[in-house]
Amino acid sequence: MSSSDFHKGVKETGRKLDGSGLKVLVVHTRWNAEIVDELVRGSLQALEAHGVQRQNIVVRDVPGAYELPGAAQRLIRQAQQQSTNLVSNVVEDLMAAAGELAGSVRGSAVAAAADSAADPIKQGPFDAAICIGVLIKGSTMHFEYIADAVSHGLMRVGLDTGVPTVFGVLTCLDSDQAKLRAGQRVGAETGHNHGADWGAAAVEMALLEI
Ligand code: DLZ
């Protein structure tokens, strides 16, 4: 194979990816915001292009990449807990309503459901998460420590929560490398926005089945 035949990057899946029923968490850093914002934009565009509805995408920000694993895990667990509570509350209310035939109790079950509909984080667990940040190497060992901690941390979040967690962290030697990977222009070169790949990966992983 010659180098011109080589397709760098992810090959398209042959499967149809319909994300219209999915709920996705996006957590991003405010460090290197100029570049991170482009990556977030690319991810959101890809999610929506795969049918994920905007109201089912929850976006939260944290200071830096080091905070991504902890924040993602907390938000994923909160949503899992909220949906468990919601289901048991509704079941309890419906059972009480059936027993007493009390309209007011039925009303509270309906109110709980309406309340959850107003707040997407209560609507159910997340089907996937995307954690986005940009680490740029400096003159100390900070970069190595954070990159190592974050990559291992995000892997753990995915495995421990069971929610596919996309590694959307660029680890770059300089800001030009990061800009190109966020689809920005550097000199004569315009890069590819990796956020788009992360959005597609989140949908694909959420829909993965045997
Ligand atoms: C401290 C730090 C440094 C030096 N560089 C970056 C970076 O390039 N990208 C990033 O997202 N965050 C950086 N941080 C901040 C840490 O991730 C973290 O927010 C702080 O150490 C506080 O825990």
XYZ file of N, CA and C and ligand atoms in Angstrom:
653
model
N 0.859 -1.200 0.000
C 0.000 0.000 0.000
C 0.895 1.251 0.000
N 0.651 2.158 -0.927
C 1.451 3.381 -0.923
C 0.872 4.350 0.109
N 1.659 5.330 0.496
C 1.173 6.249 1.527
C -0.035 7.043 1.045
N -0.178 7.185 -0.305
C -1.340 7.944 -0.785
C -2.634 7.131 -0.664
N -2.507 5.759 -0.564
C -3.704 4.917 -0.393
C -4.166 4.875 1.057
N -3.306 5.272 1.934
C -3.598 5.114 3.359
C -4.600 6.164 3.829
N -5.709 5.684 4.427
C -6.711 6.624 4.943
C -6.472 6.812 6.430
N -5.967 7.989 6.790
C -5.692 8.241 8.212
C -7.011 8.599 8.898
N -7.211 8.028 10.050
C -8.436 8.343 10.780
C -9.411 7.178 10.746
N -10.632 7.433 11.197
C -11.610 6.361 11.383
C -12.378 6.096 10.090
N -12.497 4.811 9.745
C -13.286 4.425 8.566
C -14.762 4.515 8.943
N -15.601 4.957 8.013
C -17.042 5.071 8.320
C -17.629 3.697 8.614
N -18.560 3.654 9.572
C -19.252 2.389 9.821
C -20.300 2.196 8.731
N -20.568 0.954 8.400
C -21.601 0.702 7.397
C -22.992 0.783 8.001
N -23.062 0.819 9.339
C -24.368 0.779 10.002
C -25.001 2.161 10.069
N -26.347 2.170 10.098
C -27.036 3.456 10.234
C -27.053 3.813 11.718
N -26.614 4.997 12.038
C -26.551 5.420 13.440
C -27.654 6.437 13.706
N -28.733 5.985 14.357
C -29.850 6.878 14.658
C -29.800 7.268 16.134
N -29.356 8.489 16.380
C -29.192 8.944 17.761
C -30.411 9.647 18.322
N -31.553 9.539 17.645
C -32.702 10.366 18.041
C -33.238 10.026 19.441
N -32.948 8.823 19.940
C -33.454 8.463 21.279
C -32.392 8.590 22.362
N -31.263 9.194 22.020
C -30.139 9.195 22.974
C -30.070 10.470 23.806
N -29.488 10.305 24.984
C -29.182 11.451 25.845
C -27.667 11.459 26.072
N -27.045 12.578 25.776
C -25.574 12.634 25.780
C -25.075 13.773 26.668
N -24.045 13.444 27.437
C -23.384 14.450 28.283
C -22.108 14.934 27.589
N -21.936 16.245 27.556
C -20.676 16.823 27.064
C -20.073 17.631 28.211
N -18.881 17.242 28.647
C -18.177 18.031 29.667
C -16.911 18.572 29.018
N -16.698 19.879 29.157
C -15.506 20.473 28.530
C -14.796 21.413 29.479
N -13.537 21.658 29.193
C -12.735 22.542 30.049
C -12.882 24.001 29.617
N -12.513 24.896 30.548
C -12.382 26.311 30.174
C -10.913 26.663 29.950
N -10.013 25.767 30.245
C -8.610 25.952 29.862
C -8.552 25.846 28.343
N -7.759 26.695 27.730
C -7.592 26.710 26.263
C -8.954 26.814 25.562
N -9.788 27.723 26.096
C -11.195 27.813 25.678
C -11.370 28.059 24.178
N -10.477 28.873 23.603
C -10.618 29.206 22.178
C -10.658 27.929 21.318
N -9.774 27.002 21.664
C -9.682 25.760 20.875
C -10.757 24.769 21.336
N -10.952 24.712 22.637
C -11.947 23.775 23.190
C -13.347 24.097 22.644
N -13.675 25.385 22.562
C -15.007 25.760 22.077
C -15.252 25.235 20.656
N -14.223 25.249 19.830
C -14.360 24.720 18.461
C -14.605 23.213 18.482
N -13.898 22.544 19.386
C -14.065 21.080 19.498
C -15.465 20.741 19.995
N -15.961 21.548 20.940
C -17.324 21.329 21.444
C -18.321 21.547 20.302
N -18.091 22.626 19.552
C -18.991 22.922 18.424
C -19.018 21.742 17.444
N -17.840 21.221 17.128
C -17.752 20.082 16.207
C -18.485 18.862 16.741
N -18.362 18.625 18.040
C -19.041 17.466 18.642
C -20.556 17.642 18.594
N -21.013 18.847 18.958
C -22.466 19.092 18.971
C -23.054 18.951 17.571
N -22.317 19.474 16.594
C -22.792 19.370 15.205
C -22.923 17.907 14.797
N -21.913 17.106 15.166
C -21.952 15.685 14.786
C -23.081 14.957 15.503
N -23.290 15.287 16.788
C -24.383 14.647 17.525
C -25.714 14.958 16.840
N -25.899 16.233 16.515
C -27.168 16.622 15.896
C -27.301 16.022 14.498
N -26.172 15.929 13.780
C -26.217 15.309 12.443
C -26.606 13.833 12.536
N -26.346 13.220 13.691
C -26.735 11.819 13.893
C -28.107 11.706 14.572
N -28.815 12.798 14.658
C -30.201 12.747 15.129
C -30.407 13.031 16.607
N -29.316 13.245 17.366
C -29.501 13.513 18.799
C -30.170 14.884 18.932
N -31.237 14.937 19.762
C -31.969 16.195 19.881
C -31.250 17.133 20.847
N -31.234 18.415 20.497
C -30.466 19.389 21.285
C -30.869 19.355 22.762
N -32.172 19.179 23.020
C -32.605 19.184 24.434
C -32.150 17.930 25.190
N -31.654 16.951 24.469
C -31.127 15.741 25.119
C -29.605 15.745 25.211
N -29.023 16.915 24.957
C -27.571 17.052 25.130
C -27.344 18.005 26.302
N -26.667 17.508 27.315
C -26.374 18.333 28.491
C -24.906 18.741 28.423
N -24.658 20.053 28.444
C -23.282 20.553 28.343
C -22.884 21.192 29.671
N -21.778 20.758 30.216
C -21.269 21.323 31.472
C -19.784 21.656 31.294
N -19.312 22.694 32.010
C -17.887 23.014 31.908
C -17.186 22.902 33.251
N -15.882 22.663 33.176
C -15.029 22.534 34.371
C -13.773 23.370 34.114
N -12.981 23.651 35.174
C -11.788 24.480 34.928
C -10.813 23.843 33.917
N -10.197 22.719 34.321
C -9.175 22.143 33.437
C -9.374 20.663 33.219
N -8.489 20.093 32.400
C -8.617 18.689 32.012
C -8.572 17.751 33.218
N -7.814 18.139 34.220
C -7.692 17.279 35.400
C -9.052 17.049 36.063
N -9.963 18.015 35.895
C -11.290 17.910 36.531
C -12.270 17.055 35.711
N -11.916 16.725 34.481
C -12.896 16.050 33.607
C -13.395 14.709 34.161
N -12.496 13.800 34.593
C -13.010 12.490 35.028
C -13.964 12.592 36.223
N -13.590 13.376 37.226
C -14.428 13.494 38.422
C -15.783 14.090 38.094
N -15.767 15.136 37.279
C -17.033 15.799 36.930
C -17.914 14.861 36.112
N -17.311 14.195 35.140
C -18.112 13.300 34.281
C -18.724 12.190 35.121
N -17.926 11.621 36.006
C -18.455 10.517 36.816
C -19.618 10.978 37.704
N -19.451 12.166 38.301
C -20.517 12.673 39.181
C -21.808 12.921 38.413
N -21.675 13.555 37.250
C -22.877 13.888 36.469
C -23.556 12.623 35.941
N -22.741 11.663 35.515
C -23.309 10.395 35.020
C -24.049 9.686 36.149
N -23.419 9.640 37.318
C -24.037 8.944 38.463
C -25.293 9.677 38.928
N -25.241 11.024 38.941
C -26.434 11.809 39.341
C -27.618 11.457 38.458
N -27.368 11.426 37.147
C -28.470 11.142 36.215
C -28.973 9.721 36.407
N -28.049 8.784 36.679
C -28.475 7.393 36.915
C -29.340 7.329 38.173
N -28.898 8.046 39.219
C -29.616 8.037 40.487
C -30.979 8.704 40.353
N -30.975 9.860 39.666
C -32.236 10.608 39.487
C -33.257 9.748 38.774
N -32.798 9.008 37.762
C -33.795 8.247 37.010
C -34.286 7.058 37.819
N -33.415 6.488 38.661
C -33.867 5.394 39.533
C -34.895 5.932 40.521
N -34.584 7.095 41.128
C -35.521 7.706 42.086
C -36.845 8.032 41.420
N -36.736 8.588 40.209
C -37.956 9.010 39.513
C -38.863 7.813 39.274
N -38.273 6.714 38.784
C -39.089 5.532 38.492
C -39.727 5.024 39.783
N -38.931 4.939 40.874
C -39.541 4.388 42.097
C -40.576 5.344 42.674
N -40.362 6.656 42.555
C -41.376 7.615 43.034
C -42.684 7.472 42.265
N -42.538 7.368 40.947
C -43.750 7.280 40.125
C -44.488 5.978 40.444
N -43.729 4.871 40.582
C -44.368 3.585 40.910
C -45.081 3.692 42.262
N -44.379 4.286 43.248
C -44.995 4.450 44.579
C -46.279 5.272 44.488
N -46.204 6.397 43.778
C -47.373 7.284 43.662
C -48.527 6.572 42.959
N -48.180 5.826 41.908
C -49.249 5.145 41.168
C -49.898 4.068 42.024
N -49.076 3.373 42.824
C -49.636 2.342 43.702
C -50.538 2.978 44.750
N -50.080 4.103 45.297
C -50.898 4.803 46.285
C -52.192 5.280 45.646
N -52.052 5.794 44.427
C -53.232 6.314 43.737
C -54.223 5.196 43.457
N -53.684 4.034 43.037
C -54.562 2.897 42.741
C -55.292 2.463 44.003
N -54.569 2.455 45.139
C -55.164 2.025 46.403
C -56.232 2.988 46.878
N -55.942 4.222 46.832
C -56.842 5.215 47.439
C -57.789 5.844 46.438
N -57.495 5.613 45.164
C -58.248 6.287 44.096
C -58.319 7.792 44.368
N -57.180 8.318 44.810
C -57.151 9.743 45.169
C -56.565 10.540 44.016
N -57.346 11.391 43.483
C -56.917 12.220 42.353
C -55.692 13.039 42.658
N -55.571 13.505 43.887
C -54.449 14.387 44.219
C -53.134 13.621 44.172
N -53.134 12.318 44.550
C -51.902 11.543 44.529
C -51.503 11.296 43.086
N -52.521 10.970 42.265
C -52.228 10.782 40.848
C -51.613 12.052 40.271
N -52.155 13.166 40.751
C -51.655 14.466 40.293
C -50.192 14.635 40.610
N -49.754 14.127 41.782
C -48.359 14.328 42.142
C -47.447 13.480 41.271
N -47.931 12.287 40.847
C -47.130 11.466 39.934
C -46.963 12.186 38.599
N -48.061 12.789 38.144
C -48.009 13.521 36.882
C -47.074 14.726 37.025
N -47.159 15.390 38.198
C -46.307 16.566 38.425
C -44.835 16.170 38.419
N -44.515 14.999 39.026
C -43.120 14.546 39.045
C -42.627 14.295 37.627
N -43.483 13.671 36.822
C -43.091 13.386 35.439
C -42.906 14.685 34.663
N -43.804 15.655 34.905
C -43.713 16.943 34.207
C -42.442 17.682 34.618
N -42.123 17.588 35.909
C -40.919 18.240 36.430
C -39.691 17.659 35.749
N -39.683 16.334 35.601
C -38.526 15.696 34.988
C -38.418 16.084 33.525
N -39.554 16.262 32.872
C -39.514 16.615 31.458
C -38.904 17.993 31.250
N -39.077 18.870 32.263
C -38.558 20.232 32.131
C -37.040 20.281 32.292
N -36.473 19.279 32.966
C -35.049 19.293 33.252
C -34.410 18.041 32.655
N -33.638 18.181 31.563
C -33.163 17.000 30.855
C -32.336 16.065 31.724
N -31.648 16.600 32.747
C -30.805 15.728 33.559
C -31.642 14.743 34.354
N -32.967 15.013 34.485
C -33.831 14.101 35.233
C -34.524 13.094 34.312
N -34.377 13.267 33.018
C -35.174 12.441 32.110
C -34.697 11.005 32.021
N -33.497 10.741 32.468
C -32.997 9.378 32.376
C -31.496 9.391 32.367
N -30.891 8.205 32.409
C -29.431 8.147 32.434
C -28.839 8.584 31.094
N -27.591 8.962 31.132
C -26.912 9.296 29.874
C -26.580 8.011 29.128
N -26.666 8.083 27.800
C -26.289 6.941 26.961
C -24.821 7.009 26.577
N -24.245 8.204 26.637
C -22.822 8.368 26.312
C -22.363 9.710 26.860
N -21.055 9.813 27.040
C -20.477 11.089 27.474
C -19.268 11.409 26.606
N -19.054 12.700 26.396
C -17.861 13.147 25.662
C -17.139 14.144 26.566
N -15.882 13.891 26.844
C -15.108 14.794 27.703
C -14.057 15.482 26.853
N -14.104 16.818 26.848
C -13.301 17.568 25.885
C -12.356 18.543 26.587
N -11.108 18.492 26.189
C -10.115 19.422 26.721
C -8.896 19.458 25.821
N -8.029 20.406 26.088
C -6.789 20.524 25.312
C -5.633 20.720 26.275
N -4.709 19.786 26.250
C -3.494 19.905 27.059
C -2.348 20.302 26.133
N -1.639 21.342 26.522
C -0.503 21.778 25.699
C 0.757 21.716 26.552
N 1.737 21.057 26.011
C 2.964 20.816 26.764
C 3.668 22.134 27.107
N 4.065 22.219 28.377
C 4.839 23.390 28.799
C 6.264 22.970 29.086
N 6.925 23.735 29.941
C 8.342 23.445 30.172
C 8.573 22.558 31.397
N 7.487 22.190 32.083
C 7.629 21.302 33.253
C 6.972 19.956 32.953
N 6.910 19.110 33.978
C 6.320 17.773 33.803
C 4.798 17.761 33.980
N 4.196 18.949 34.205
C 2.757 19.042 34.458
C 1.938 18.299 33.394
N 2.287 18.548 32.158
C 1.577 17.981 31.005
C 1.512 16.452 31.101
N 2.669 15.855 31.361
C 2.733 14.386 31.411
C 1.835 13.841 32.524
N 1.917 14.484 33.693
C 1.111 13.990 34.820
C -0.380 14.129 34.534
N -0.779 15.302 34.035
C -2.219 15.518 33.798
C -2.711 14.595 32.677
N -1.935 14.510 31.591
C -2.365 13.663 30.461
C -2.552 12.222 30.923
N -1.620 11.741 31.714
C -1.690 10.359 32.192
C -2.917 10.167 33.099
N -3.079 11.096 34.049
C -4.199 10.975 34.998
C -5.540 11.053 34.273
N -5.649 11.979 33.339
C -6.939 12.183 32.667
C -7.282 10.998 31.765
N -6.290 10.494 31.040
C -6.617 9.384 30.141
C -7.023 8.145 30.947
N -6.294 7.862 32.013
C -6.685 6.719 32.842
C -8.023 6.983 33.539
N -8.202 8.213 34.019
C -9.443 8.575 34.716
C -10.654 8.418 33.813
N -10.546 8.882 32.585
C -11.702 8.803 31.685
C -11.994 7.355 31.296
N -10.964 6.564 31.134
C -11.189 5.137 30.859
C -11.963 4.508 32.018
N -11.554 4.862 33.241
C -12.245 4.323 34.423
C -13.700 4.756 34.475
N -13.950 6.031 34.148
C -15.341 6.526 34.173
C -16.211 5.650 33.277
N -15.716 5.393 32.082
C -16.492 4.582 31.135
C -16.709 3.171 31.650
N -15.645 2.553 32.163
C -15.764 1.165 32.615
C -16.575 1.061 33.904
N -16.374 1.998 34.828
C -17.049 1.898 36.136
C -18.536 2.260 36.064
N -18.880 3.213 35.206
C -20.293 3.614 35.141
C -21.056 2.813 34.091
N -20.340 2.191 33.153
C -21.004 1.470 32.063
C -21.506 2.415 30.976
N -21.205 3.687 31.098
C -21.633 4.655 30.081
C -20.424 4.965 29.173
N -20.547 4.676 27.873
C -19.428 4.938 26.975
C -18.943 6.383 27.130
N -17.654 6.531 27.379
C -17.093 7.853 27.655
C -15.983 8.135 26.636
N -16.247 9.111 25.800
C -15.327 9.395 24.692
C -14.175 10.277 25.174
N -12.984 9.894 24.804
C -11.762 10.622 25.186
C -11.544 11.773 24.191
N -12.071 12.927 24.552
C -11.947 14.088 23.664
C -10.897 15.060 24.179
N -9.757 14.518 24.516
C -8.691 15.379 25.048
C -7.506 15.352 24.089
N -7.182 16.521 23.572
C -5.993 16.622 22.712
C -4.774 16.801 23.608
N -3.724 16.066 23.316
C -2.471 16.216 24.080
C -1.409 16.661 23.080
N -1.169 17.953 23.041
C -0.371 18.520 21.949
C 0.936 19.134 22.438
N 1.896 19.134 21.546
C 3.206 19.691 21.889
C 3.212 21.204 21.789
N 2.303 21.758 20.988
C 2.190 23.226 20.900
C 0.775 23.605 20.465
N 0.483 24.902 20.516
C -0.897 25.328 20.236
C -1.259 25.144 18.759
N -0.283 25.192 17.863
C -0.606 24.980 16.439
C -1.133 23.564 16.203
N -0.524 22.599 16.843
C -1.017 21.221 16.707
C -2.466 21.142 17.167
N -2.765 21.818 18.285
C -4.125 21.783 18.828
C -5.106 22.488 17.894
N -4.703 23.657 17.380
C -5.605 24.408 16.489
C -5.953 23.586 15.257
N -4.947 22.928 14.667
C -5.211 22.121 13.465
C -6.195 20.998 13.771
N -6.087 20.417 14.948
C -6.973 19.305 15.325
C -8.359 19.790 15.763
N -8.499 21.109 15.853
C -9.832 21.680 16.121
C -10.401 22.286 14.835
N -9.761 21.961 13.720
C -10.274 22.430 12.426
C -9.927 23.869 12.114
N -8.982 24.425 12.876
C -8.628 25.829 12.630
C -7.501 25.919 11.608
N -7.289 27.150 11.148
C -6.275 27.383 10.120
C -4.960 27.778 10.786
N -3.888 27.156 10.319
C -2.544 27.550 10.781
C -1.698 27.723 9.528
N -1.348 28.952 9.210
C -0.625 29.217 7.959
C -1.510 28.819 6.789
N -0.951 27.981 5.898
C -1.718 27.581 4.710
C -2.576 26.348 4.988
N -2.403 25.777 6.151
C -3.052 24.497 6.442
C -4.330 24.680 7.267
N -5.395 23.956 6.878
C -6.600 23.915 7.710
C -6.784 22.479 8.171
N -6.948 22.309 9.456
C -7.028 20.954 9.992
C -8.439 20.397 9.997
N -8.542 19.211 10.558
C -9.834 18.518 10.682
C -10.288 18.637 12.139
N -11.552 18.970 12.347
C -12.075 19.125 13.706
C -12.374 17.748 14.319
N -11.547 17.351 15.257
C -11.712 16.024 15.870
C -12.985 15.921 16.690
N -13.547 17.062 17.069
C -14.813 17.041 17.798
C -15.887 16.306 17.016
N -15.836 16.415 15.688
C -16.830 15.739 14.846
C -16.715 14.223 15.017
N -15.496 13.722 15.082
C -15.282 12.271 15.262
C -15.788 11.835 16.640
N -15.591 12.705 17.639
C -15.999 12.338 18.999
C -17.524 12.249 19.097
N -18.221 13.173 18.444
C -19.695 13.132 18.439
C -20.186 11.833 17.800
N -19.581 11.485 16.669
C -19.987 10.261 15.967
C -19.655 9.026 16.814
N -18.490 9.051 17.470
C -18.077 7.909 18.302
C -19.054 7.724 19.468
N -19.508 8.823 20.051
C -20.446 8.732 21.180
C -21.739 8.040 20.742
N -22.254 8.436 19.588
C -23.508 7.825 19.101
C -23.278 6.350 18.792
N -22.175 6.066 18.095
C -21.889 4.671 17.731
C -21.760 3.801 18.981
N -21.040 4.273 19.975
C -20.836 3.472 21.193
C -22.124 3.326 21.996
N -22.955 4.375 21.996
C -24.232 4.295 22.720
C -25.143 3.245 22.083
N -25.024 3.071 20.772
C -25.924 2.153 20.063
C -25.325 0.764 19.873
N -24.126 0.551 20.438
C -23.438 -0.721 20.243
C -24.253 -1.882 20.829
N -24.461 -2.905 20.042
C -25.164 -4.088 20.577
C -24.734 -5.329 19.815
N -25.030 -6.500 20.417
C -24.639 -7.747 19.733
C -25.700 -8.137 18.716
C -2.444 23.633 35.440
C -2.783 23.338 34.017
C -1.799 23.465 33.021
C -0.405 23.860 33.310
N -2.093 23.229 31.734
C -3.356 22.860 31.397
C -3.691 22.607 30.052
O -2.909 22.737 29.112
N -4.968 22.215 29.789
C -5.909 22.038 30.774
O -7.048 21.648 30.468
N -5.602 22.307 32.049
C -4.378 22.707 32.379
N -4.063 22.972 33.688
C -5.146 22.935 34.713
C -5.425 21.527 35.298
O -6.055 20.700 34.369
C -6.331 21.672 36.546
O -7.455 22.432 36.212
C -5.646 22.327 37.721
O -4.428 21.676 38.006
C -6.556 22.293 38.986
O -6.818 20.953 39.366
